[in-house]
Tab-separated table of C-alpha atoms in Angstrom:
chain	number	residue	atom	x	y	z
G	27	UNK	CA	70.792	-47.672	47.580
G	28	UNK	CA	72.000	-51.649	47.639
G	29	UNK	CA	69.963	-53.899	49.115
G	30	UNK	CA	71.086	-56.767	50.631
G	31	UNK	CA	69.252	-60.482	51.012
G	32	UNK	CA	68.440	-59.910	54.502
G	33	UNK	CA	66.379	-56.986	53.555
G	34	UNK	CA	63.888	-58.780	52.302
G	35	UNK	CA	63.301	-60.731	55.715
G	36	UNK	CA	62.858	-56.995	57.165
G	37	UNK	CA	60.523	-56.135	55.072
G	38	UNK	CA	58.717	-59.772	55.550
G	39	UNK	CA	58.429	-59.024	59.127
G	40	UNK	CA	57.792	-55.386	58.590
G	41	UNK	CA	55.020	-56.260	55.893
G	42	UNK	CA	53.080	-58.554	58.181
G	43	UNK	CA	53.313	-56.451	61.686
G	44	UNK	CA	51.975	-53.559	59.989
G	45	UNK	CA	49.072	-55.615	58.681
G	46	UNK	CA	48.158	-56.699	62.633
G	47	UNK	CA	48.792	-53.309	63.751
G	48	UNK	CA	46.101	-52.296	61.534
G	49	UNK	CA	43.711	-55.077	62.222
G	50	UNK	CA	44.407	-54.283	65.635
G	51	UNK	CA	45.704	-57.680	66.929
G	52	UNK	CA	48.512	-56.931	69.660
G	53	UNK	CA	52.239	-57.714	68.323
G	54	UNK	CA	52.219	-60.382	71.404
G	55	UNK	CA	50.307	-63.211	72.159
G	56	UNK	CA	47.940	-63.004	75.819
G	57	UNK	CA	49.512	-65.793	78.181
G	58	UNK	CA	46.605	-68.379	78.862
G	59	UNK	CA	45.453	-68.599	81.966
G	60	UNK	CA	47.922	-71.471	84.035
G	61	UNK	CA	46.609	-75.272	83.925
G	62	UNK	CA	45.142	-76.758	87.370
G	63	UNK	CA	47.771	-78.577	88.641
G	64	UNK	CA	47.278	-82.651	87.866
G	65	UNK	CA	47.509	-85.078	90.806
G	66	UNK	CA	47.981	-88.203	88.765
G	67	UNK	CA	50.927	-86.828	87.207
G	68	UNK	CA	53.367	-84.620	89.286
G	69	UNK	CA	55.886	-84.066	86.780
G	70	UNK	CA	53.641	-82.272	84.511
G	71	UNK	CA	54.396	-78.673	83.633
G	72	UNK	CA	51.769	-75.467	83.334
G	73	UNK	CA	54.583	-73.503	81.746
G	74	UNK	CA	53.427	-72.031	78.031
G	75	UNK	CA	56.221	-70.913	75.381
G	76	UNK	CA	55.197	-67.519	74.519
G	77	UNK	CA	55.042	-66.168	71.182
G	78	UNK	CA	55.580	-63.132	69.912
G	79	UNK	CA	54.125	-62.223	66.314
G	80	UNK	CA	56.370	-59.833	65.626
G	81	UNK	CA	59.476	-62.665	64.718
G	82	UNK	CA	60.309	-63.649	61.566
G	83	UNK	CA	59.415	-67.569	61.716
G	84	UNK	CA	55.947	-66.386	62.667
G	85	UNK	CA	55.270	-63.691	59.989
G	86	UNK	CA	56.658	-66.700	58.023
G	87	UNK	CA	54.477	-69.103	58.931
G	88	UNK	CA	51.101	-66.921	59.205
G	89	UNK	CA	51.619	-65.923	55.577
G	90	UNK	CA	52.419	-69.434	54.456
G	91	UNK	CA	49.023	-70.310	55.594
G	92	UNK	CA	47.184	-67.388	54.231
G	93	UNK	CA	48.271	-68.192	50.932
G	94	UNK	CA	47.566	-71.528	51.284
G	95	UNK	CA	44.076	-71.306	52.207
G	96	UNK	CA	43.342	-67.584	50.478
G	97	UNK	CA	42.425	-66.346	53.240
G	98	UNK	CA	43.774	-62.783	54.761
G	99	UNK	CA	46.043	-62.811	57.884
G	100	UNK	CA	43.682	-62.313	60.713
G	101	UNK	CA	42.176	-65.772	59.950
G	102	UNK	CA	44.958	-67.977	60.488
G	103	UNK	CA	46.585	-66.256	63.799
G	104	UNK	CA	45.687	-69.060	66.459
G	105	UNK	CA	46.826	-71.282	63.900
G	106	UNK	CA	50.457	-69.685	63.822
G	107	UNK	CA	50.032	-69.418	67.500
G	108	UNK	CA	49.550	-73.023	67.978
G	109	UNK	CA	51.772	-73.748	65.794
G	110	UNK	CA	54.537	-71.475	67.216
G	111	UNK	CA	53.854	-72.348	70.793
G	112	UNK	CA	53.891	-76.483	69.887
G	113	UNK	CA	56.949	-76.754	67.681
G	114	UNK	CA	58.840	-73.390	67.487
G	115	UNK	CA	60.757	-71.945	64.467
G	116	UNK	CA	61.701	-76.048	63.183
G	117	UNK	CA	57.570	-76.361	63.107
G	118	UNK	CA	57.529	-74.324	59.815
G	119	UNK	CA	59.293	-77.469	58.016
G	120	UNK	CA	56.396	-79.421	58.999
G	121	UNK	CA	53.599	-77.025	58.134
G	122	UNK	CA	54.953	-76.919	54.945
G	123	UNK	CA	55.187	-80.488	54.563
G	124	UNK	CA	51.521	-80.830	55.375
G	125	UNK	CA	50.646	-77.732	52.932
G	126	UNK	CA	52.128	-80.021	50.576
G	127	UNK	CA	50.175	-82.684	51.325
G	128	UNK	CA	52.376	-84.618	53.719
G	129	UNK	CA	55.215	-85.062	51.455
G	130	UNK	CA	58.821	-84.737	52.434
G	131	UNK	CA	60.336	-81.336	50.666
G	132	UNK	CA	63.488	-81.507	48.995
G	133	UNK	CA	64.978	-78.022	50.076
G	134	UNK	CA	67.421	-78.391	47.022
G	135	UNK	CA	64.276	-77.872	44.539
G	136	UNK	CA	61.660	-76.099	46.666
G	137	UNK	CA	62.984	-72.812	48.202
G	138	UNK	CA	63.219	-72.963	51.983
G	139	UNK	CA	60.092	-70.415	53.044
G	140	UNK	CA	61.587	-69.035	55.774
G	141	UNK	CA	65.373	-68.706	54.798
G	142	UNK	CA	64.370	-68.098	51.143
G	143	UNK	CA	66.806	-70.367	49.776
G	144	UNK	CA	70.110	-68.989	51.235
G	145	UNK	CA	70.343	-72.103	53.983
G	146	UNK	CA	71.623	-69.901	56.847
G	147	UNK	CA	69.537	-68.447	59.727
G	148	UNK	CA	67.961	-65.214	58.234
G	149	UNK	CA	67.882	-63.603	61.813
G	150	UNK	CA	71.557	-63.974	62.328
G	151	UNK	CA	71.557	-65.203	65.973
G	152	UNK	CA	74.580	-64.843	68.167
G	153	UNK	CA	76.513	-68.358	69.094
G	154	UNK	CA	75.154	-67.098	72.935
G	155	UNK	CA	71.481	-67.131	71.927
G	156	UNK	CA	71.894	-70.342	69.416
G	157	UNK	CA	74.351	-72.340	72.509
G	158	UNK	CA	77.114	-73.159	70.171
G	159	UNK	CA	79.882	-74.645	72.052
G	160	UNK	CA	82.488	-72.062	73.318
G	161	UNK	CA	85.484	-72.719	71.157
G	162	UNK	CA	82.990	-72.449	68.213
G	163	UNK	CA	82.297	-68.674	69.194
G	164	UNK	CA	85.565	-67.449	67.084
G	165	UNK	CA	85.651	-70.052	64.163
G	166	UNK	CA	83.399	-68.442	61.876
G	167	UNK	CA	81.103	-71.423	61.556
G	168	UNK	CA	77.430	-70.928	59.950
G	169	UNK	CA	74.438	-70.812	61.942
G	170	UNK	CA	72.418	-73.238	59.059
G	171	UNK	CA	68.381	-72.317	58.610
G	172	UNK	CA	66.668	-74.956	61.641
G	173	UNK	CA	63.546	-75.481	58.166
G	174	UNK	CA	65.828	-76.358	55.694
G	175	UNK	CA	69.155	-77.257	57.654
G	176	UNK	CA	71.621	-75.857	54.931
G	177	UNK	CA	70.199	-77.422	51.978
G	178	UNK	CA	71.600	-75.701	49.093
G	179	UNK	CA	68.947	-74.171	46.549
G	180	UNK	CA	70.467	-75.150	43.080
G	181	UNK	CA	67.809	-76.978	41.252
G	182	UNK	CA	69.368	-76.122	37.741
G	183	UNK	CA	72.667	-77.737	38.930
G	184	UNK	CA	71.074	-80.983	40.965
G	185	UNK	CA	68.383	-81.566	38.284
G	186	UNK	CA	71.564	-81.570	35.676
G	187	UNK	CA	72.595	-84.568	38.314
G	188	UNK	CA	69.656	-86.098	38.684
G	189	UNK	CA	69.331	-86.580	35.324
G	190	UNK	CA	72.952	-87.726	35.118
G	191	UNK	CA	72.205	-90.112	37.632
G	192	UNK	CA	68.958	-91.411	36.292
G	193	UNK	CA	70.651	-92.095	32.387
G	194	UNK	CA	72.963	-94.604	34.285
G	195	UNK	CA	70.202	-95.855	35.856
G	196	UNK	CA	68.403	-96.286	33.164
G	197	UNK	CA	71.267	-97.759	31.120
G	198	UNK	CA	71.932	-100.687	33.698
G	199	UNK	CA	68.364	-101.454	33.351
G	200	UNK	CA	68.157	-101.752	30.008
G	201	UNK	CA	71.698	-103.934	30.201
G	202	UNK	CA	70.572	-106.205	32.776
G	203	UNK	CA	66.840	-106.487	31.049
G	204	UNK	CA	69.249	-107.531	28.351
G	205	UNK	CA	70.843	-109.793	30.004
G	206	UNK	CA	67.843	-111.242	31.334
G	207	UNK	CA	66.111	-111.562	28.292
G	208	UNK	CA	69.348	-113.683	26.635
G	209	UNK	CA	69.446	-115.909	29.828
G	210	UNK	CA	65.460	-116.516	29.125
G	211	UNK	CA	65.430	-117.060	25.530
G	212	UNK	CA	68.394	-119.971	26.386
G	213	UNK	CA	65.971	-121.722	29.057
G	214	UNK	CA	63.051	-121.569	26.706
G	215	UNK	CA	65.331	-122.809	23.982
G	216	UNK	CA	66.957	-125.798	26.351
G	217	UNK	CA	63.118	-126.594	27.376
G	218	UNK	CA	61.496	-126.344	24.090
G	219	UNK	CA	64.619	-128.879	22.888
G	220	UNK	CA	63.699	-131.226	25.753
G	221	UNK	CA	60.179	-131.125	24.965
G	222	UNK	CA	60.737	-132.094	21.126
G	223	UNK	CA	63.098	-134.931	22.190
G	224	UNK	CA	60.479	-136.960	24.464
C-alpha cells in the first residue's frame, strides 16, 4: 500500500498520543484556574490559549525536547505546554533555535522539525481556519510551514552554491590582496627612495 509524506505526520501524532494514553496523561491540557482581576491595569486579560496534546506542533515539539535532553515524554509536558500556550505552532522555530544553542537555523540545510522538510503546512488547514483573504480561497496558493516559512530543503543543491559563491569570493580577495600588496610594495619603494636621497 503507498504511503504518502503526510503519513508520516499521522503516525508522529499517532506515535506520541498513544505514549500519553499509556502514561495516563489526558490528550488535553486542565484550564488553570482564572487570574484575580488587576486594578492597576484594566486592560489586562485572564483568558489562557488552550492546548491540546493531541496536535501535531505539540507531539512535535514534546519529542524535540525529549531527544534533546534524553529524557522520555512525560518529563517535558509542562514544558510543551508552556511553550504551546506562550507562542503557538511558530514557537517550535524558536525552541529549536535555543536547542541549538541560540543560533539562527538555516531551514535550507537543517530539515524543518515539524514540516520535515517539505515547507508546506503538514496539517493542511483550510484558507477559513488559516484567514487567507477571500479571492485567495480558489487560486491554489500554498499554505507555507509557519517554522520554516517555505524554505526549501536542498542542501546538496545550495551547498553546490554556496560554494560557487564562496570561490568568487575568495578569488576577489586574493585579487584585491593583490592589488594591495603591488600598491604597498610602490609606497615602500617611493619611501625607501626618499629615505636614501636625504
Amino acid at each position: 500500500m503507498p504511503t504518502t509524506v503526510f503519513d508520516q505526520f499521522t503516525r508522529r501524532t499517532a506515535d506520541v498520543t498513544a505514549q500519553l494514553t499509556t502514561l495516563g496523561i489526558p490528550l488535553t491540557v486542565p484550564t488553570p484556574p482564572p487570574a484575580e482581576p488587576n486594578p492597576t491595569d484594566p486592560w489586562a486579560s485572564s483568558y489562557t490559549v488552550p492546548v491540546d496534546r493531541s496536535t501535531l506542533a505539540w507531539c512535535t515539539a514534546v519529542q524535540m525536547l525529549a531527544d534533546h535532553h534524553h529524557t522520555g515524554i512525560d518529563r517535558q509536558v509542562p514544558a510543551t505546554d508552556a511553550l504551546l500556550r506562550e507562542l503557538g505552532t511558530r514557537g517550535l522555530a524558536q525552541l529549536h533555535s535555543d536547542l541549538h544553542g541560540g543560533a539562527p537555523i538555516d531551514y535550507r540545510f537543517t530539515r524543518c522539525p515539524y514540516c520535515s522538510g517539505i515547507g508546506e503546512d503538514p496539517t493542511q488547514p483550510t484558507c477559513a481556519e488559516v484567514g487567507c483573504p477571500p479571492q485567495y480561497e480558489f487560486a491554489g496558493h500554498e499554505h507555507l510551514c509557519p517554522v520554516c516559512h517555505g524554505d526549501d530543503y536542498q542542501p546538496q543543491w545550495f551547498a553546490e552554491e554556496h560554494m560557487t559563491e564562496l570561490a568568487e569570493l575568495l578569488a576577489d580577495a586574493i585579487a584585491k590582496s593583490e592589488e594591495r600588496d603591488s600598491l604597498r610594495y610602490r609606497i615602500r619603494t617611493l619611501l625607501r627612495r626618499r629615505t636614501v636621497r636625504t
